[in-house]
């Protein structure tokens, strides 16, 4: 695919090209991200931690005063804290302004114009956008109706970058360990495993990064750790690999407030995080049972949200919004059709959501 728009011949034409004529075609085709309208009483759209901010991060932010100097170049102290948390070495960790940035930089470091990126379909919507923005081609590999991935088809794609997401957003299930190992063993490209929701699942692939230097596990502090507003994500991989991602990322992209607050929270608030994860899992199982009680069929979830295939999801979501509850609705997804994704938060919020859903489908 040709990414560059034909440059108007300014020598013959009197005017310079407009911004719209100059912009790369791949960039012009990217839609702006638009989750939902304004503020809403119960917002269950973005899978953040609805119990709040970790106390150590709150303390650091309150006490922070000086921002006249740059942050550390590559967030070394934060990487040390994250290496301790993951049980890896510090040279096997790279940070970024959200895991979005780590994903974008990994794609950019390892693939270029015309290369292929394979991703589960449906999966995290930002990844095909980052791929296209970096002039890659993409192939979506359909999940099974139960939410499982077809490891062979990922291998057969021959993609230079294979993106896996476990637990997968929006379907919620973690990939089988054997399927992930199969992809890592038999593929030849970079394998990115997005573990934004790993804290809610009983498994991780971080250990695979010591077995293959083509595996990058990407994590975030935006979900279980409750710091989405700080924009801190990270990747774990072989030192040779993460160094390339860090090169593509550049210095100073984690700001100094975020670096200090995140470092404090990772060191001091792991128990805070684990307690809320346990609560989220308990509430999730309660909500799934309530949904089955009214003959709905949510997919098995290993994350802090529930994926519910349901006809007319967008209309239903709009009626829920009128009742003060926002959920993420999808129309005509491959495999699942219409569906909604409901973030799991404290039980009273879920009771309101369930009531709104029941009224909306009545
Ligand atoms: C939320 C989410 C992210 C983005 O996390 P940030 O660190 O906030 O950029 C990445 N991957 C998946 C699958 C997500 O759901």
PDB file of C-alpha atoms and ligand atoms in Angstrom, residues 46-47 97-101 103 123-124 163 165 167-169 194-197 218-223 228 231-234 305 341, ligand 1:
ATOM      1  CA  UNK A  46     -12.749   1.675  30.348  1.00  0.00           C
ATOM      2  CA  UNK A  47     -11.758  -1.212  32.677  1.00  0.00           C
ATOM      3  CA  UNK A  97       3.752   6.757  28.450  1.00  0.00           C
ATOM      4  CA  UNK A  98       1.056   4.130  28.891  1.00  0.00           C
ATOM      5  CA  UNK A  99       1.443   0.631  27.496  1.00  0.00           C
ATOM      6  CA  UNK A 100       0.022   2.187  24.329  1.00  0.00           C
ATOM      7  CA  UNK A 101       3.402   3.800  23.796  1.00  0.00           C
ATOM      8  CA  UNK A 103       3.109  -1.225  21.909  1.00  0.00           C
ATOM      9  CA  UNK A 123      -8.985  -7.592  20.259  1.00  0.00           C
ATOM     10  CA  UNK A 124      -7.513  -4.357  21.585  1.00  0.00           C
ATOM     11  CA  UNK A 163       0.111  -9.549  18.766  1.00  0.00           C
ATOM     12  CA  UNK A 165      -3.692 -10.348  24.226  1.00  0.00           C
ATOM     13  CA  UNK A 167      -6.641 -11.915  28.948  1.00  0.00           C
ATOM     14  CA  UNK A 168      -8.055 -10.566  25.705  1.00  0.00           C
ATOM     15  CA  UNK A 169      -9.826  -7.218  25.538  1.00  0.00           C
ATOM     16  CA  UNK A 194      -0.427  -7.807  25.979  1.00  0.00           C
ATOM     17  CA  UNK A 195      -1.071  -8.573  29.637  1.00  0.00           C
ATOM     18  CA  UNK A 196      -2.917  -5.387  30.609  1.00  0.00           C
ATOM     19  CA  UNK A 197      -5.214  -7.576  32.780  1.00  0.00           C
ATOM     20  CA  UNK A 218       3.427  -5.639  27.745  1.00  0.00           C
ATOM     21  CA  UNK A 219       1.805  -4.534  30.999  1.00  0.00           C
ATOM     22  CA  UNK A 220       0.242  -1.380  32.398  1.00  0.00           C
ATOM     23  CA  UNK A 221      -0.370   0.451  35.666  1.00  0.00           C
ATOM     24  CA  UNK A 222      -3.687   1.736  34.253  1.00  0.00           C
ATOM     25  CA  UNK A 223      -5.881  -1.205  35.196  1.00  0.00           C
ATOM     26  CA  UNK A 228      -4.674   5.278  34.357  1.00  0.00           C
ATOM     27  CA  UNK A 231      -0.081   7.052  31.835  1.00  0.00           C
ATOM     28  CA  UNK A 232       2.522   4.469  32.777  1.00  0.00           C
ATOM     29  CA  UNK A 233       2.988   1.189  30.947  1.00  0.00           C
ATOM     30  CA  UNK A 234       5.903  -1.188  30.623  1.00  0.00           C
ATOM     31  CA  UNK A 305     -14.734  -6.898  32.905  1.00  0.00           C
ATOM     32  CA  UNK A 341     -18.307  -4.980  27.707  1.00  0.00           C
TER      33      UNK A 341
HETATM   34  C1  LIG B   1      -6.276  -0.564  28.601  1.00  0.00           C
HETATM   35  C2  LIG B   1      -5.436  -1.403  27.732  1.00  0.00           C
HETATM   36  C3  LIG B   1      -4.160  -0.988  27.354  1.00  0.00           C
HETATM   37  C4  LIG B   1      -3.718   0.435  27.493  1.00  0.00           C
HETATM   38  O1  LIG B   1      -3.140   0.728  28.623  1.00  0.00           O
HETATM   39  P1  LIG B   1      -2.375   2.104  28.883  1.00  0.00           P
HETATM   40  O2  LIG B   1      -1.216   1.625  29.665  1.00  0.00           O
HETATM   41  O3  LIG B   1      -3.335   2.919  29.671  1.00  0.00           O
HETATM   42  O4  LIG B   1      -1.975   2.733  27.588  1.00  0.00           O
HETATM   43  C5  LIG B   1      -3.356  -1.846  26.636  1.00  0.00           C
HETATM   44  N1  LIG B   1      -3.807  -3.050  26.258  1.00  0.00           N
HETATM   45  C6  LIG B   1      -5.038  -3.470  26.572  1.00  0.00           C
HETATM   46  C7  LIG B   1      -5.485  -4.810  26.129  1.00  0.00           C
HETATM   47  C8  LIG B   1      -5.898  -2.657  27.311  1.00  0.00           C
HETATM   48  O5  LIG B   1      -7.140  -3.060  27.573  1.00  0.00           O
END
